Tab-separated table of C-alpha atoms in Angstrom:
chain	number	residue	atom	x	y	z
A	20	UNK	CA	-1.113	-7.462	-6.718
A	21	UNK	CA	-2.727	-10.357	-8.434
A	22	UNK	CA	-2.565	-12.083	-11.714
A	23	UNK	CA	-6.342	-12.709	-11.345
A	24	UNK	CA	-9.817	-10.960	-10.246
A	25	UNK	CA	-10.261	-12.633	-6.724
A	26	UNK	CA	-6.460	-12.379	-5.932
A	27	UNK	CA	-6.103	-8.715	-7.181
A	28	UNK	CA	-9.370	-7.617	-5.463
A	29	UNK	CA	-8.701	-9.702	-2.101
A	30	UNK	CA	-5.057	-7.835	-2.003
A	31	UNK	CA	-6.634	-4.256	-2.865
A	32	UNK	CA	-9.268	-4.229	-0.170
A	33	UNK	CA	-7.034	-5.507	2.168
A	34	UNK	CA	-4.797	-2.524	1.583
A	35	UNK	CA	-1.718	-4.604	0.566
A	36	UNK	CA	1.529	-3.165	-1.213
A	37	UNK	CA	2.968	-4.236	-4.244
A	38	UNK	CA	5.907	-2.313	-4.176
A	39	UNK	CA	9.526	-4.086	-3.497
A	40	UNK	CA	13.127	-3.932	-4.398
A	41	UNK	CA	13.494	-3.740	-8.024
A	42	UNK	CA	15.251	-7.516	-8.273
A	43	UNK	CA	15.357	-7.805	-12.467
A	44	UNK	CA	17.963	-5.126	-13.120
A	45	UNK	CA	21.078	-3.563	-11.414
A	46	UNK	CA	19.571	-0.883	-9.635
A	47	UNK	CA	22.928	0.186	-6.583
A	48	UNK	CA	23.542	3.245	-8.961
A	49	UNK	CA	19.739	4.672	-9.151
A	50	UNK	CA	18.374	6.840	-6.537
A	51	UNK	CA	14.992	4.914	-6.793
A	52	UNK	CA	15.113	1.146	-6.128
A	53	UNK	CA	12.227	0.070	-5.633
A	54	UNK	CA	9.056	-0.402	-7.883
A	55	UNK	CA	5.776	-2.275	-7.780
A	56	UNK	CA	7.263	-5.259	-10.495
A	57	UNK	CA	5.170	-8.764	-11.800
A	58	UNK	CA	7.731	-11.139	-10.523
A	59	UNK	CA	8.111	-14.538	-12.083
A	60	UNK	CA	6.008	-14.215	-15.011
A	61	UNK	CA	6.927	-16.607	-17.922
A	62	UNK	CA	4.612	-15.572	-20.807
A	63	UNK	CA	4.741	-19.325	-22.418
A	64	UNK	CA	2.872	-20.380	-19.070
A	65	UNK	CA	-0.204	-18.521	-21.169
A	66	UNK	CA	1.022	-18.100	-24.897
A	67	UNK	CA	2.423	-19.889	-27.067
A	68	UNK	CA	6.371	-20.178	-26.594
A	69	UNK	CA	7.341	-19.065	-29.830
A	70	UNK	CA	5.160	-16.476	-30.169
A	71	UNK	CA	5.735	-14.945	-26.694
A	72	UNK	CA	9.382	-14.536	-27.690
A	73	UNK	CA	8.592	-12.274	-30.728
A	74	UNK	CA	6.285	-10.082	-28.136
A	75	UNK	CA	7.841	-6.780	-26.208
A	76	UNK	CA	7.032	-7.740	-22.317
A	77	UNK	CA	4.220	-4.841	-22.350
A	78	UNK	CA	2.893	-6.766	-24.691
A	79	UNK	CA	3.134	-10.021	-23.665
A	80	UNK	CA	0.818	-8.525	-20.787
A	81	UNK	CA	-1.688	-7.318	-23.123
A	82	UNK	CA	-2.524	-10.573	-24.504
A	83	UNK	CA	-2.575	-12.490	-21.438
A	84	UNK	CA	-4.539	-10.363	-19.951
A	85	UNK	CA	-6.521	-9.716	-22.812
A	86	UNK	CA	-7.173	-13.866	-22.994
A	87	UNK	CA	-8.635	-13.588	-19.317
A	88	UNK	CA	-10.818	-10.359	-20.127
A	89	UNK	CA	-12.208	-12.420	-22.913
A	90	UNK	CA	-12.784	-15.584	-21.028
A	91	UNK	CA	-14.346	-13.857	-17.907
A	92	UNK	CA	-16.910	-12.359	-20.277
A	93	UNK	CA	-17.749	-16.000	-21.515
A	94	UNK	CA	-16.982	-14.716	-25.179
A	95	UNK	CA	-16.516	-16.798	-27.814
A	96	UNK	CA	-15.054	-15.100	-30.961
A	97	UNK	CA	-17.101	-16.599	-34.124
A	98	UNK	CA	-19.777	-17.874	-32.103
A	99	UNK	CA	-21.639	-15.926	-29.833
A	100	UNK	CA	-19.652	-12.673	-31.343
A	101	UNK	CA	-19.025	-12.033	-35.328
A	102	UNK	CA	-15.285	-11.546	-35.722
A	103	UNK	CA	-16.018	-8.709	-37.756
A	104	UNK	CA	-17.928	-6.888	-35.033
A	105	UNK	CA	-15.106	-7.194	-31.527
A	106	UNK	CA	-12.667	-4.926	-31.630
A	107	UNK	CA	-9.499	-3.597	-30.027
A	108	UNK	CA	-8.608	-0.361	-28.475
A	109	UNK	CA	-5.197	-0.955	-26.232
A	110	UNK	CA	-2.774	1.496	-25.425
A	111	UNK	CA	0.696	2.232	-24.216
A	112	UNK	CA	2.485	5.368	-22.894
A	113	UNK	CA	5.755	3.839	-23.903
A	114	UNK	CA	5.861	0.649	-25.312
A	115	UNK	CA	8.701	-1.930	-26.053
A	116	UNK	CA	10.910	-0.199	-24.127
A	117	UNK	CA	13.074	-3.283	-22.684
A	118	UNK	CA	12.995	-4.497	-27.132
A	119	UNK	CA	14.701	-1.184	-27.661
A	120	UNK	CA	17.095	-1.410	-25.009
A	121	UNK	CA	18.286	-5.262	-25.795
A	122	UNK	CA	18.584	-4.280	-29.076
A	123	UNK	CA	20.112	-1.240	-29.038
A	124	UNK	CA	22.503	-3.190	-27.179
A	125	UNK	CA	23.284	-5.496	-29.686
A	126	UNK	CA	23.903	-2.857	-32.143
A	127	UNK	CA	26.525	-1.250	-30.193
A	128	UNK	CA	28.132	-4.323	-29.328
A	129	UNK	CA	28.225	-7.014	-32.513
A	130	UNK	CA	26.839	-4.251	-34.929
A	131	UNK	CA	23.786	-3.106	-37.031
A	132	UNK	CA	23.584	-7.278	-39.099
A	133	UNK	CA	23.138	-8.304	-35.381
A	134	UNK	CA	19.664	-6.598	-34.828
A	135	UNK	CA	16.365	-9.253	-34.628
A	136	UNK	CA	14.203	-8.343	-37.809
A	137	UNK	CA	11.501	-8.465	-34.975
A	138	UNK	CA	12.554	-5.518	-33.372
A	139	UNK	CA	10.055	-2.906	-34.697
A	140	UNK	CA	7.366	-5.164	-34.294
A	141	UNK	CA	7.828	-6.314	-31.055
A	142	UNK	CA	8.787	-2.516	-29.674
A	143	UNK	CA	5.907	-0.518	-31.609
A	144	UNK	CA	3.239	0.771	-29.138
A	145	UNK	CA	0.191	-0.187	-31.519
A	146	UNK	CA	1.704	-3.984	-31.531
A	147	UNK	CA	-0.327	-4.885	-28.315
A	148	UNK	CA	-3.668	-4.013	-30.446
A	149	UNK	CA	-2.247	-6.431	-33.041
A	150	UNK	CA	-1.402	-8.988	-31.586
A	151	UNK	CA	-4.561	-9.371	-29.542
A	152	UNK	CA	-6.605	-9.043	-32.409
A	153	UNK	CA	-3.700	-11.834	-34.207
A	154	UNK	CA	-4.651	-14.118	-31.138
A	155	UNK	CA	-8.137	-13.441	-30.664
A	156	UNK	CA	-8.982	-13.639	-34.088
A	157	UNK	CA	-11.135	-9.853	-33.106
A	158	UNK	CA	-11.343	-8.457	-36.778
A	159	UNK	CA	-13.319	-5.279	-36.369
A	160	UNK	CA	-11.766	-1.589	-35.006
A	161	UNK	CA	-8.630	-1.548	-34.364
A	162	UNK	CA	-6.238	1.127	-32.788
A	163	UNK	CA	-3.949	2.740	-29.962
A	164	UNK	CA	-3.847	5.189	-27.880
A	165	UNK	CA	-0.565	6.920	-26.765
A	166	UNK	CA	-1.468	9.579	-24.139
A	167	UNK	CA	0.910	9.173	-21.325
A	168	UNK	CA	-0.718	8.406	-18.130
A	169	UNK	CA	-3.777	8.800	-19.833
A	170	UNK	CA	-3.681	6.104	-22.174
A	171	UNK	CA	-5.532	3.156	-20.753
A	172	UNK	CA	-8.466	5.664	-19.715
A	173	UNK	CA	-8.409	6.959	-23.248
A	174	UNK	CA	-8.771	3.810	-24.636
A	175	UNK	CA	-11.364	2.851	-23.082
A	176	UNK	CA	-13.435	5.927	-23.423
A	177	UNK	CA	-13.112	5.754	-27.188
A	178	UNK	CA	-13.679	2.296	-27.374
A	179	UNK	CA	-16.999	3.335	-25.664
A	180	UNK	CA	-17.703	5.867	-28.737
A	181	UNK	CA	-17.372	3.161	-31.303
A	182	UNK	CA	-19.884	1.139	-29.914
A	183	UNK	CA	-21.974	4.447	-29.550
A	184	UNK	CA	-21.613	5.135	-33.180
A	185	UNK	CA	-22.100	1.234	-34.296
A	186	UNK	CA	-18.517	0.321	-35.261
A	187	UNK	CA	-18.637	-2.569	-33.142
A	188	UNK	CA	-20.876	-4.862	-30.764
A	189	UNK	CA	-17.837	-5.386	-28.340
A	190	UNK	CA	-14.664	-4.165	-27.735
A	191	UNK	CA	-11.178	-5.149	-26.073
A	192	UNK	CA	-9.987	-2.152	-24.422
A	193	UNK	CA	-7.636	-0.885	-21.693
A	194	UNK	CA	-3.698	-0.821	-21.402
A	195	UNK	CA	-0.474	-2.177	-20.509
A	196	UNK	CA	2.869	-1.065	-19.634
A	197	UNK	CA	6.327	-2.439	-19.117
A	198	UNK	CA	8.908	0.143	-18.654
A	199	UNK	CA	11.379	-1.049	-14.983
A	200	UNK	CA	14.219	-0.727	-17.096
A	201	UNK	CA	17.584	1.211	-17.234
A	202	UNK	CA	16.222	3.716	-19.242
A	203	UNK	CA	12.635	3.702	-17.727
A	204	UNK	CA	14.036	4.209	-14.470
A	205	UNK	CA	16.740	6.555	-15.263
A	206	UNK	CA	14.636	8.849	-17.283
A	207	UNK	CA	12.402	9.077	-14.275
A	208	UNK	CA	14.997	9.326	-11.832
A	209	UNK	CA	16.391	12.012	-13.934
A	210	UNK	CA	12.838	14.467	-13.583
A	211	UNK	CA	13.199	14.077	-9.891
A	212	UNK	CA	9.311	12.420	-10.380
A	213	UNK	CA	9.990	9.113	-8.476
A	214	UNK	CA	9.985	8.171	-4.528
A	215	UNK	CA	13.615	7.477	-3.054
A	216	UNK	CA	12.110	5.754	0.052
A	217	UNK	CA	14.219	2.991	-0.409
A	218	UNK	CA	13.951	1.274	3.127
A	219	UNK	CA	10.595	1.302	3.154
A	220	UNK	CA	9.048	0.060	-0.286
A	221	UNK	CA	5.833	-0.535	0.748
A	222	UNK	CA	4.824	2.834	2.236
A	223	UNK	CA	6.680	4.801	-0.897
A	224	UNK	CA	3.413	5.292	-2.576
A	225	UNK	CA	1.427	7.727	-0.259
A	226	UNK	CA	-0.699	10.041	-2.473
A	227	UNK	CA	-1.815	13.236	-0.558
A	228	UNK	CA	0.262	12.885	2.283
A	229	UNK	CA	2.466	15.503	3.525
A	230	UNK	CA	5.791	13.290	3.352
A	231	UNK	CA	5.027	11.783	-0.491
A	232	UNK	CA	8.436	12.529	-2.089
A	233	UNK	CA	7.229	11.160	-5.661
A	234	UNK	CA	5.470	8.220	-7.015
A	235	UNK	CA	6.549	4.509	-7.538
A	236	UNK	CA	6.597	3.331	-11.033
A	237	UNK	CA	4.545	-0.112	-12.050
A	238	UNK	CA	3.698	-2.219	-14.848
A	239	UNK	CA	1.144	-4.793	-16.105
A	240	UNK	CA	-1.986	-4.371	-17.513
A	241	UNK	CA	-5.808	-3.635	-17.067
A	242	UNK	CA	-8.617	-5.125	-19.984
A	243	UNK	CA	-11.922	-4.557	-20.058
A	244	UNK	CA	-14.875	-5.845	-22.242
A	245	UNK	CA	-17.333	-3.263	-23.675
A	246	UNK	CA	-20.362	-4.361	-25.604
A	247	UNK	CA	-23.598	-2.803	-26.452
A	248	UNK	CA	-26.530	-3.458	-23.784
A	249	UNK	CA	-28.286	-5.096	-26.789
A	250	UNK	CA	-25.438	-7.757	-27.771
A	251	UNK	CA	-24.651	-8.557	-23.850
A	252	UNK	CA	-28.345	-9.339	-22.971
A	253	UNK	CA	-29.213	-11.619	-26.188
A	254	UNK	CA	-26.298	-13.764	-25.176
A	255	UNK	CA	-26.596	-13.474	-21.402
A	256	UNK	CA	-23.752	-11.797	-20.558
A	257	UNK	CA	-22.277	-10.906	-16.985
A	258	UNK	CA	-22.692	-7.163	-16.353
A	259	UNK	CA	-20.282	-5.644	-13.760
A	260	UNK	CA	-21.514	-2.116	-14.913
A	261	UNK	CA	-22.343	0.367	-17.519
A	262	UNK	CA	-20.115	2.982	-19.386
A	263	UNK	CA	-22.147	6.107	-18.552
A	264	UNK	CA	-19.884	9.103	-19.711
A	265	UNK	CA	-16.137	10.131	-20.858
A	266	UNK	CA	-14.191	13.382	-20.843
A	267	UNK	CA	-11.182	14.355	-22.660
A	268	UNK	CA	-9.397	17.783	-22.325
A	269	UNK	CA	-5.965	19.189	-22.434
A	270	UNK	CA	-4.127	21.410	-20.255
A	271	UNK	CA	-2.541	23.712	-23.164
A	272	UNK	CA	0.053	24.409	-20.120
A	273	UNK	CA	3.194	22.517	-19.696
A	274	UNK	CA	5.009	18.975	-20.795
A	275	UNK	CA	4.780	17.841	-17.719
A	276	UNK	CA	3.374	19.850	-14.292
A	277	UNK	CA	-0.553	20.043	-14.455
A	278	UNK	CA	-2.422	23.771	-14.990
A	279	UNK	CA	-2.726	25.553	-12.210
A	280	UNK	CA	-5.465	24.765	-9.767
A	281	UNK	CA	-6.354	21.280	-12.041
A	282	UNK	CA	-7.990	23.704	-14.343
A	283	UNK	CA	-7.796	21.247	-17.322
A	284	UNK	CA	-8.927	18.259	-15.168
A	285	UNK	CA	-12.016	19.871	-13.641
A	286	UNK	CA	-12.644	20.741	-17.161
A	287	UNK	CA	-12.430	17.218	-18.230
A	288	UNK	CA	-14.361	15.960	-15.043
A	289	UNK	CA	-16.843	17.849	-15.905
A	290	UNK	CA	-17.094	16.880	-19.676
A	291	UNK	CA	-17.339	13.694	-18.417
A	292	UNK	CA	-20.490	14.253	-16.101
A	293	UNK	CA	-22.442	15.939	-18.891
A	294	UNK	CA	-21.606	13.362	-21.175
A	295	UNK	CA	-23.369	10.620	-18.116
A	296	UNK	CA	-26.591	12.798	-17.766
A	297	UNK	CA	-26.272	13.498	-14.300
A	298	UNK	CA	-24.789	16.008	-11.984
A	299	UNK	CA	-21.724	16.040	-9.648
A	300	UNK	CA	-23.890	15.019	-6.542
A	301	UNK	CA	-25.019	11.994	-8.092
A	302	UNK	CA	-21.066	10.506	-8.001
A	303	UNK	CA	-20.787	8.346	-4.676
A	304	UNK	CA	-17.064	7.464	-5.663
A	305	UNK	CA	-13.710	9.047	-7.750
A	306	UNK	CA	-10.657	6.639	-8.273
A	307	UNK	CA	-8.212	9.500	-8.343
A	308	UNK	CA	-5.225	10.063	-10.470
A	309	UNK	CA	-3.384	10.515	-7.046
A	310	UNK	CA	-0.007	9.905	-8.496
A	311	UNK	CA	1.712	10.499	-4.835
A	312	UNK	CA	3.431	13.831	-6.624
A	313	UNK	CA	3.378	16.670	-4.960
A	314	UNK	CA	2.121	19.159	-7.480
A	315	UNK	CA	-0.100	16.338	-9.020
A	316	UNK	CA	-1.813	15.701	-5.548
A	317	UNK	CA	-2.755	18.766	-4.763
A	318	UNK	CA	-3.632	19.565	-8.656
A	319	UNK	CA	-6.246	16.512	-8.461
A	320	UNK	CA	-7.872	17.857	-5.248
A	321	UNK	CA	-8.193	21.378	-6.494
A	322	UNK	CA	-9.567	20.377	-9.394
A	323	UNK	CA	-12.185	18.301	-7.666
A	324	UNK	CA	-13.469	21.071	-5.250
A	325	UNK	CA	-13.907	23.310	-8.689
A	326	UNK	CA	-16.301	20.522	-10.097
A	327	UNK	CA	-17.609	19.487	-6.588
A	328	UNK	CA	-18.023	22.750	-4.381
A	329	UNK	CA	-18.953	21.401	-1.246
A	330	UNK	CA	-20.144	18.334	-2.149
A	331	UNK	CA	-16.009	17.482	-2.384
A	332	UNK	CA	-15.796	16.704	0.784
A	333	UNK	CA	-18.829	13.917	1.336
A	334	UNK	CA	-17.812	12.177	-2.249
A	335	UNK	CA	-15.189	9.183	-1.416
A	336	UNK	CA	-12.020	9.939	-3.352
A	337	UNK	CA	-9.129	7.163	-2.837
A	338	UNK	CA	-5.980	6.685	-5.090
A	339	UNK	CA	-5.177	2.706	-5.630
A	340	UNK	CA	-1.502	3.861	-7.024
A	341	UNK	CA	-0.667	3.337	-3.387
A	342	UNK	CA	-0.503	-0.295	-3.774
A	343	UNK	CA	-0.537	-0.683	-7.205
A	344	UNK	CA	2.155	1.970	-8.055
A	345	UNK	CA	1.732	4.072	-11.195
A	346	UNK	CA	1.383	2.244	-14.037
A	347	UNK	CA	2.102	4.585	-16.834
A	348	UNK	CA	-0.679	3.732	-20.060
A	349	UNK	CA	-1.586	1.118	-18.087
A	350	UNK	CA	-3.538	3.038	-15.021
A	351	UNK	CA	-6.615	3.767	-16.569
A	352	UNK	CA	-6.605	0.104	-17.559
A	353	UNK	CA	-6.289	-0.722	-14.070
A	354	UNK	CA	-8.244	1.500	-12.375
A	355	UNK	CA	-11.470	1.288	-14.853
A	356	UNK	CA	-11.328	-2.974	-13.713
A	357	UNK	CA	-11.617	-1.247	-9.949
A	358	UNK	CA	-14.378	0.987	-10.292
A	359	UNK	CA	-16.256	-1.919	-12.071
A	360	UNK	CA	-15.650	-4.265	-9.023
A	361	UNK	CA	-16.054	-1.068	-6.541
A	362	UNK	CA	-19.778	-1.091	-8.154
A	363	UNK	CA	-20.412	-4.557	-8.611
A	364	UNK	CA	-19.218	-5.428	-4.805
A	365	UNK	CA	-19.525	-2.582	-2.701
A	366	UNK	CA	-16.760	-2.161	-1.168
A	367	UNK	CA	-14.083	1.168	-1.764
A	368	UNK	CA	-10.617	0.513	-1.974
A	369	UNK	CA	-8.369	2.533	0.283
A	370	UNK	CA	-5.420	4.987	-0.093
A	371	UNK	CA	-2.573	3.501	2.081
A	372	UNK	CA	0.175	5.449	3.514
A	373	UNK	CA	-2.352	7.952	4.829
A	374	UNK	CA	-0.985	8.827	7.645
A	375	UNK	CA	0.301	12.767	7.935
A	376	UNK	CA	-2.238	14.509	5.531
A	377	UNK	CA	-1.303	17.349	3.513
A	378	UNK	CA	-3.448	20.255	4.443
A	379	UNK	CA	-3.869	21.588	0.962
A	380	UNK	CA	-4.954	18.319	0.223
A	381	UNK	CA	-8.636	17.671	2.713
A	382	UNK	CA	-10.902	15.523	0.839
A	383	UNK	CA	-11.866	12.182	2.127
A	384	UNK	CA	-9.415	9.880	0.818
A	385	UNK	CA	-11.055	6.656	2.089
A	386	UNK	CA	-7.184	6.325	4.469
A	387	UNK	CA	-5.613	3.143	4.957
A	388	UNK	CA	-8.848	0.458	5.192
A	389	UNK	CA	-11.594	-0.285	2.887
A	390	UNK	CA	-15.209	1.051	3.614
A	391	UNK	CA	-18.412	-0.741	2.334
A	392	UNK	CA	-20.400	1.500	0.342
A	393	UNK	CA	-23.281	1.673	-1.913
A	394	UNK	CA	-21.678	2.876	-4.636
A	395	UNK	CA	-23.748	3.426	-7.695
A	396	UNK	CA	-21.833	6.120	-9.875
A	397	UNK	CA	-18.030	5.986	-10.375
A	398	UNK	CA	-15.647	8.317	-11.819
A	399	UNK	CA	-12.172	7.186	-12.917
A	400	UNK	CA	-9.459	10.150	-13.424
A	401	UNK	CA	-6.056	9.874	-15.751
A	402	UNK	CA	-4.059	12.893	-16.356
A	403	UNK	CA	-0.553	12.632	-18.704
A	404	UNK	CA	2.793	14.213	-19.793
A	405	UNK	CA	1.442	16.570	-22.418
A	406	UNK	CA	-1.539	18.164	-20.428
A	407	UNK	CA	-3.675	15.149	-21.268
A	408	UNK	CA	-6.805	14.189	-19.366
A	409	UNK	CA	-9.508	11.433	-19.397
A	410	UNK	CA	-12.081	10.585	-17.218
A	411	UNK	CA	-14.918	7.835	-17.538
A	412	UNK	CA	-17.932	7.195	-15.320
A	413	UNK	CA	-19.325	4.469	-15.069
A	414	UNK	CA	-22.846	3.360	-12.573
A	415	UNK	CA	-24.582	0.369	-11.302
A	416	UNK	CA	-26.295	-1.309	-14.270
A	417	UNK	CA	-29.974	-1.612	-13.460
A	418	UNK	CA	-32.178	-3.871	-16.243
């Protein structure tokens, strides 16, 4: 979709796919081939080449993308930030799983001597924390979030609580993900969760229409800088928008369908909205989880008609997993950089593939071409394997 802001925004409004072939593995014996992969990246194009080989490809995205976060927000670590007060919050549902794979490899094959002593490090989940902080030289809170599909938004949202509570100034938060592998795509083929439309990549991904048959899996990553209003205006700092609230809550239900009628997602919604100040009318747009599932789908719409009533159906609700694909712990990532631009340019992505709506799902799903709006409260939702949910909000920053 884009490797940079103007690129990836340009290709979103314009309601472009990113879905294709899978072309970096064997994929005639899979039942899904197709995914939405980041073809031709060479991480020593933006690391250094040693160092990118001892990285895990999710987090090889983590750190590039983490580099651009931190240049876009014109910060200079040691200068116009104390080392001591940036931290980093970035997640992963899965982690190294290509390290595992090539290495597991290896030990089946030429034995257990045979195995790189940089195999935990590069496969760990936490590693794409470390080694932004390694290459950013970011010495204050550090951690990880591992929350499924919920990671990135996670992340994020806690991120925003340590600057709350004064742990830090600014923070480097989001996710990243990396898992169009054997296993990654076997284990999913396996639940049954992933589209077969094989013929036609680009319209696999069609949340809350009546012929979804399952979502398409990406990868990449989604940063975002969070600082305290007081540290971004005494060094001038570009504001795209303001953190308002977060919700967390857990379903308490199953490992991996939602609760009934999105109970633990309105629930979390809702948290979320207290935790801004303001009430459900107030939202003028929701990035939906909007997997393209259909229990999810229809989950996610419940859920917002509990929190909504009838204000549901005037609120602009669009899924961007219809071009991006799913990205795992890397959606909230993703999607928290979309609400930001939504905001700062006025203009709602669409849901693509909109084309035979599913009557249990009636909400207005912004179908198949952008709409300008005046958008001055966003809500971002992320809902995981595990019954866990996040949602931020962030508005239109007004000085």
């Amino acid at each position: 979709m884009g490797r940079d802001i103007e690129t990836f925004w340009n290709n979103l409004t314009e309601g472009k796919s990113g879905v294709s072939l899978v072309e970096s593995m064997d994929v005639s014996e899979y039942p899904t081939k197709i995914a939405a992969s980041i073809k031709d990246f060479k991480a020593e194009d933006y690391l250094d080449k040693k160092e990118a080989r001892r990285m895990d490809r999710f987090v090889q995205f983590a750190v590039t993308t983490s580099l651009a976060a931190v240049k876009d927000a014109g910060l200079t670590i040691g200068e116009n930030v104390d080392p001591e007060r940036i931290g980093v919050y970035v997640g992963s549902g899965i982690g190294g799983l290509l390290t595992w794979e090539e290495q597991h490899t290896i030990l089946l094959e030429k034995g257990p001597k045979r195995v790189s002593p940089f195999f935990i490090p590069m496969m760990i989940a936490n590693m794409a924390s470390g080694q932004i902080s390694i290459t950013t030289g970011a010495k204050g809170p550090n951690s990880t979030a591992v929350t499924a599909c919920a990671t990135g938004t996670h992340s994020i949202g806690d991120s925003y609580r340590l600057i709350k509570h004064g742990e830090a100034d600014v923070m480097i938060c989001g996710g990243a993900e990396a898992t169009i592998s054997q296993m990654g795509m076997a284990g999913f083929c396996a639940l049954r969760a992933m589209s077969t439309r094989n013929d036609e990549p680009e319209r696999a991904s069609r949340p809350f229409d009546a012929e979804r048959d399952g979502f398409v899996m990406g990868e990449g990553a989604g940063i975002v800088i969070l600082e305290s209003l007081e540290h971004a205006l005494k060094r001038g700092a570009r504001i795209y928008a303001e953190v308002a609230g977060y919700g967390m809550s857990a379903d308490a239900h199953h490992m991996t369908d939602p609760a009934p009628g999105g109970e633990g997602a309105a629930r979390c919604m809702v948290k979320a909205i207290k935790d801004a100040g303001i009430a459900p009318r107030d939202v003028d747009y929701i990035n939906a989880h909007g997997t393209s599932t259909g229990v999810g789908d229809k989950a996610e719409t419940a859920a917002v008609k509990s929190v909504f009533g009838e204000n549901a159906y005037q609120v602009p609700v669009s899924s961007t997993k219809s071009m991006t694909g799913h990205l795992l712990g890397a959606a909230g990532g993703v999607e928290a950089v979309i609400i930001a631009l939504t905001i700062a340019n006025g203009v709602i992505p669409p849901t693509i593939n909109l084309e035979n709506p599913d009557p249990e799902c009636d909400l207005d799903y912004v179908p198949n071409k952008a709409r300008q709006a005046d958008v001055r409260v966003a809500m971002s939702n992320s809902f995981g394997f595990g019954g866990h949910n996040a949602t931020i909000i962030l508005k239109k920053y007004e000085d």
